[in-house]
PDB file of C-alpha atoms in Angstrom:
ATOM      1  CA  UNK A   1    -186.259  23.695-151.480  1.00 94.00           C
ATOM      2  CA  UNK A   2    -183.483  21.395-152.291  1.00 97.00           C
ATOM      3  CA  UNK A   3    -183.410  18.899-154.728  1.00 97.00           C
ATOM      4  CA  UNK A   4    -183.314  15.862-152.118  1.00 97.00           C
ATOM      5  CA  UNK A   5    -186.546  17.358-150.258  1.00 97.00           C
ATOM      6  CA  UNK A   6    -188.206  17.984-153.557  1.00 98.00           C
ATOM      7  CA  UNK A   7    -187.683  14.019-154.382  1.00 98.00           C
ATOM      8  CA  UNK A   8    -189.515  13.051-151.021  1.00 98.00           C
ATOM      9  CA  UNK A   9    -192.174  15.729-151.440  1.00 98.00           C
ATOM     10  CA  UNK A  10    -193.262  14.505-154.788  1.00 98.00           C
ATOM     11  CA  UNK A  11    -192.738  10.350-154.121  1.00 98.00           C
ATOM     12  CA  UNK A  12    -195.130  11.453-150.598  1.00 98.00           C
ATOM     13  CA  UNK A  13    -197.766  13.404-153.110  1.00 98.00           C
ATOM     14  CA  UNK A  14    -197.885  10.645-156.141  1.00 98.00           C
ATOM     15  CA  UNK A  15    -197.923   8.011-153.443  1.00 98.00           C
ATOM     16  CA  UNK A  16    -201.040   9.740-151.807  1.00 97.00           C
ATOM     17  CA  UNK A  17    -203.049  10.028-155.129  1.00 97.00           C
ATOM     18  CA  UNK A  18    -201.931   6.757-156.690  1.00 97.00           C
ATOM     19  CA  UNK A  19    -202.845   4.953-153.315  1.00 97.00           C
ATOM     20  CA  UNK A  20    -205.440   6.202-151.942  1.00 96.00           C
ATOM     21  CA  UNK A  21    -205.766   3.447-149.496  1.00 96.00           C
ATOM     22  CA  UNK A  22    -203.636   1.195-147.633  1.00 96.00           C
ATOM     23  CA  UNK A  23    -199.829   0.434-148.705  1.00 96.00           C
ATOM     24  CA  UNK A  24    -198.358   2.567-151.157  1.00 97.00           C
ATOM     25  CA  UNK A  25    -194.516   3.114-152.616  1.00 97.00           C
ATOM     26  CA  UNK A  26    -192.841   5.613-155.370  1.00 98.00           C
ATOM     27  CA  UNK A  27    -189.374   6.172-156.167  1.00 98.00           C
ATOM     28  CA  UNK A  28    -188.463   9.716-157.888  1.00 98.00           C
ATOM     29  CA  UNK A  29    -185.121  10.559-159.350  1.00 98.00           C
ATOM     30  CA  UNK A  30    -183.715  13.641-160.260  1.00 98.00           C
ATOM     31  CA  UNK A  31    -181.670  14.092-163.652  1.00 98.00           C
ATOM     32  CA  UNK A  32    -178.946  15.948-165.463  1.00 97.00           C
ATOM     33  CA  UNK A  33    -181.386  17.135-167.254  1.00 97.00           C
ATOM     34  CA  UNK A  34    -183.147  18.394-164.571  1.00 98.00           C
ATOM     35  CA  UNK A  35    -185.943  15.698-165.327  1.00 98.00           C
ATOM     36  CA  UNK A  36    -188.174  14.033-162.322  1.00 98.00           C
ATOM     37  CA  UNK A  37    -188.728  10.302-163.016  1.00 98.00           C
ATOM     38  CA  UNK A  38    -191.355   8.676-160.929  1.00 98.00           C
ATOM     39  CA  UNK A  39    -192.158   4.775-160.699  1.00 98.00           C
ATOM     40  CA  UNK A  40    -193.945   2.365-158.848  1.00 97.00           C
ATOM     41  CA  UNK A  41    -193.707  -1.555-158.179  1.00 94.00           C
ATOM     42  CA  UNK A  42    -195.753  -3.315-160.475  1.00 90.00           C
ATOM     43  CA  UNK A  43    -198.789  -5.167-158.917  1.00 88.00           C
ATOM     44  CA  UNK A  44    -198.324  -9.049-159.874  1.00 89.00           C
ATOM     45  CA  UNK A  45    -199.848 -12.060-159.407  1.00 91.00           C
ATOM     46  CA  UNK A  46    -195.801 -14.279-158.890  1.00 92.00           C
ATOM     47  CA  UNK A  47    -194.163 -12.551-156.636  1.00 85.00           C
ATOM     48  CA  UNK A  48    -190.945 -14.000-157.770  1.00 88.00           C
ATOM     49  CA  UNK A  49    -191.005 -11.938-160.982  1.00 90.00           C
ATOM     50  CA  UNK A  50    -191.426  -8.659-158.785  1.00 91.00           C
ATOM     51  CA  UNK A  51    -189.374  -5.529-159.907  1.00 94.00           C
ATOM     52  CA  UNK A  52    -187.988  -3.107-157.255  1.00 96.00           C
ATOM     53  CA  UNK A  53    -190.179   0.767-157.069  1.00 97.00           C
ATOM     54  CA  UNK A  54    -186.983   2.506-158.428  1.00 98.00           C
ATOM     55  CA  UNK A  55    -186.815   0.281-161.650  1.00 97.00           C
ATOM     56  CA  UNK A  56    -189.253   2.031-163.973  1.00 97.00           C
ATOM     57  CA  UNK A  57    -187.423   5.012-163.412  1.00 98.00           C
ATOM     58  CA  UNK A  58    -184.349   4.046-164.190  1.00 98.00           C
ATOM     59  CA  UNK A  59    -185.444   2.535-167.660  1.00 98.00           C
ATOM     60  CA  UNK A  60    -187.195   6.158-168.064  1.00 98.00           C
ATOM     61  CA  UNK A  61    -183.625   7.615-167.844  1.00 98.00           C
ATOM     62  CA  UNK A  62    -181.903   5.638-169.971  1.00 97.00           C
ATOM     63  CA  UNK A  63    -184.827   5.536-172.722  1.00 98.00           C
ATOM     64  CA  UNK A  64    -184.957   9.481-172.519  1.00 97.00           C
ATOM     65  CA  UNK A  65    -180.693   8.841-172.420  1.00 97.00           C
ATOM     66  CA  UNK A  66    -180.251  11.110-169.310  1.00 97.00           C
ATOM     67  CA  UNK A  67    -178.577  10.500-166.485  1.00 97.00           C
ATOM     68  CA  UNK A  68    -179.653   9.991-162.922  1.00 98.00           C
ATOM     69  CA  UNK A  69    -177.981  12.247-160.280  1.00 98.00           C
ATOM     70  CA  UNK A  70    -180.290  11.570-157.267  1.00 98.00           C
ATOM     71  CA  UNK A  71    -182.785   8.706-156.398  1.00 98.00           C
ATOM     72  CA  UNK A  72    -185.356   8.190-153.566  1.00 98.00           C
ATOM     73  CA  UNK A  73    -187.756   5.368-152.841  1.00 98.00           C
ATOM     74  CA  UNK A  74    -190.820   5.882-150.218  1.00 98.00           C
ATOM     75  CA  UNK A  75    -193.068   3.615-148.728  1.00 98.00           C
ATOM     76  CA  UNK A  76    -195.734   3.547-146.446  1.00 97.00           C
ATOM     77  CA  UNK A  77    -197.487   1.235-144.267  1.00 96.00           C
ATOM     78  CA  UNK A  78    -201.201   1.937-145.109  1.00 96.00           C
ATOM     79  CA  UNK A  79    -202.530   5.552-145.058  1.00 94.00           C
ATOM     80  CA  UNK A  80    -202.144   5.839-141.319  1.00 94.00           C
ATOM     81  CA  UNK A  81    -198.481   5.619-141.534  1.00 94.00           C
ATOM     82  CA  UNK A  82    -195.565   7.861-141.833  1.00 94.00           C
ATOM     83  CA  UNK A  83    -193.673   7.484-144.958  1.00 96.00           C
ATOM     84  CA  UNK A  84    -190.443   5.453-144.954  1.00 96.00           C
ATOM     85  CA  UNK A  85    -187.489   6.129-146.969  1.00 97.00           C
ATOM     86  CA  UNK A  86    -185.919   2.706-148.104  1.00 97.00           C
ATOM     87  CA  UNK A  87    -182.208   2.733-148.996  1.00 97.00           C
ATOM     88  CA  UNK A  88    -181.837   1.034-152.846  1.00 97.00           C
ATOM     89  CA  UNK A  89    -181.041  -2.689-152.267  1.00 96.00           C
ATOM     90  CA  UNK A  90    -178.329  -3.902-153.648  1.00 95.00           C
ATOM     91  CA  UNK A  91    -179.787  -5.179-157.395  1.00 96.00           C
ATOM     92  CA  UNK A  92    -181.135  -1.227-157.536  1.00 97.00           C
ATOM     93  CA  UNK A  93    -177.470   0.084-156.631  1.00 97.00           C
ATOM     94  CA  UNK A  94    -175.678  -1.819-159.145  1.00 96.00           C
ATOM     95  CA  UNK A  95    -178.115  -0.188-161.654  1.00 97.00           C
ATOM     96  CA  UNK A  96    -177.909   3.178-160.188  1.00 97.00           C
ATOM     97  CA  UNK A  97    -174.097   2.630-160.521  1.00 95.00           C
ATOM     98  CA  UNK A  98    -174.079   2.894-164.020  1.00 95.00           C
ATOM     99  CA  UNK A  99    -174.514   6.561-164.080  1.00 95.00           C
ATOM    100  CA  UNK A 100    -171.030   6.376-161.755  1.00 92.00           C
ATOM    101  CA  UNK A 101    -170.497   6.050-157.657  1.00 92.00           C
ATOM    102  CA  UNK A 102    -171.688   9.973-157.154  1.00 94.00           C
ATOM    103  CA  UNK A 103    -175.555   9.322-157.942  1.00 97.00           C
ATOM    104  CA  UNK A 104    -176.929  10.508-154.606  1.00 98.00           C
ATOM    105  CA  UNK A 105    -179.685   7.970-153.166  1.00 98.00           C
ATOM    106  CA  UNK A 106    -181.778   8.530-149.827  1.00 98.00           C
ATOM    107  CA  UNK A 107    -181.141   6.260-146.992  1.00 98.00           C
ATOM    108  CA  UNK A 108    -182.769   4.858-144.229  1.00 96.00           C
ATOM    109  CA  UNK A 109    -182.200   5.881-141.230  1.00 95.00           C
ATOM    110  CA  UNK A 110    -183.799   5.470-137.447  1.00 90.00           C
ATOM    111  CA  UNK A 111    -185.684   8.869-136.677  1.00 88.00           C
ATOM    112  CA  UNK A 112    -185.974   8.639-140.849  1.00 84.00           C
ATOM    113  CA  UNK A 113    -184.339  11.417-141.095  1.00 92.00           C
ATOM    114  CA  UNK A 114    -184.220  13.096-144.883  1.00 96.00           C
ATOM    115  CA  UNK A 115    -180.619  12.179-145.362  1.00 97.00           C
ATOM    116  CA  UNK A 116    -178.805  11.410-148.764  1.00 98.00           C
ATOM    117  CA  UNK A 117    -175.255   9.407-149.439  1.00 98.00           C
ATOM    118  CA  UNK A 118    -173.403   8.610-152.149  1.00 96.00           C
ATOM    119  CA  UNK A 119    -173.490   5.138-154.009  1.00 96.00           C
ATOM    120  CA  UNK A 120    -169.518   5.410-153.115  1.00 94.00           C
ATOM    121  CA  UNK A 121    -170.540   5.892-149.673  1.00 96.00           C
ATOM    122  CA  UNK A 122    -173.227   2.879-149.687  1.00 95.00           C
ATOM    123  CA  UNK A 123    -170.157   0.509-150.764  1.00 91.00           C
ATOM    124  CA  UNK A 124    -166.448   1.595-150.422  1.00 91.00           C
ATOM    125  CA  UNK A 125    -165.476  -1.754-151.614  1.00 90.00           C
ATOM    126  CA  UNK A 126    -167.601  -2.441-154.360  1.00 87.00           C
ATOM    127  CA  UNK A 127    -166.676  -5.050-157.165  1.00 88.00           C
ATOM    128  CA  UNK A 128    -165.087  -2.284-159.764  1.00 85.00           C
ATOM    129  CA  UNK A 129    -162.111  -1.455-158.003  1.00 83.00           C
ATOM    130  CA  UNK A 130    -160.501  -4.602-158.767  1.00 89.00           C
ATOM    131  CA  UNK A 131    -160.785  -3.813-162.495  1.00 87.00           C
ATOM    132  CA  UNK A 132    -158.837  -0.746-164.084  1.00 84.00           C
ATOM    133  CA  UNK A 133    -161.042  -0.609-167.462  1.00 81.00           C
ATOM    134  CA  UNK A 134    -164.182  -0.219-166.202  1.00 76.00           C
ATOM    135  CA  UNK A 135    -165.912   2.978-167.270  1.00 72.00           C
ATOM    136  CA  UNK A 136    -168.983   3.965-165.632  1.00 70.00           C
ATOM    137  CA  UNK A 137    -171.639   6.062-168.102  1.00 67.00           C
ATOM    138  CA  UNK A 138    -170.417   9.473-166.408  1.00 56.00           C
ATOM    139  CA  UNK A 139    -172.262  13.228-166.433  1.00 42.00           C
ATOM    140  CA  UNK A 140    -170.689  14.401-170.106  1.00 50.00           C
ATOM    141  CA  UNK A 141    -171.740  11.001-171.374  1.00 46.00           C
ATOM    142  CA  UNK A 142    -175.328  10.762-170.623  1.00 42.00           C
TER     143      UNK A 142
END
């Protein structure tokens, strides 16, 4: 089983025993270290202080200092539904981006497909180009 597959297999399995019923999302992420960091959206009252499914993973990295090499984020519908693989928006790509524009993330896709891409992929024109100095957190650093 390949690392990618292994990230939607466990988001599908947490997903099923953390939400039993109705809607349910996970992210897991893959590390250097060969860690598996899972997280969930937290369930709040103000929607407009809502954190994306991936973040508490991505603080579990850096607290634990590793560095993220792959990243997937699953939903589903209610527990009827086929699980959906969301592509990172674009707040959870600029912090994915840290560990440098090879962190592999899942992607949606129509027949949703398990398919992975690159965060260089994702955005060939992203912001850093225009600057020569900036210095991504890269694999020896983490």
């Amino acid at each position: 089983m390949t690392i990618e597959e292994k990230l939607f297999n466990t988001a599908q399995q947490f997903i099923k025993s953390r939400y039993p019923e109705g809607w349910g999302g996970a992210a897991a992420m893959y590390s250097k270290k060969g860690n598996i960091y899972i997280s969930v959206a937290p369930e709040i009252i103000n929607a407009s202080s809502a954190l994306c499914i991936e973040t508490g993973a991505i603080l579990e990295a850096h607290k634990n200092q590793d560095a993220i090499t792959h990243s997937i984020c699953v939903v589903r519908d209610d527990t009827q539904s086929h699980f959906k693989i969301l592509t990172p928006c674009g707040t959870c790509q600029e912090r994915l981006a840290y560990w440098g524009d090879k962190v592999k993330v899942g992607v949606t896709v129509r027949n949703n497909q398990l398919l992975y891409k690159n965060l260089k992929e994702l955005q060939p024109y992203h912001w850093t180009h225009a600057y020569d100095d900036i210095k991504y957190c890269d694999d020896d650093d983490a």
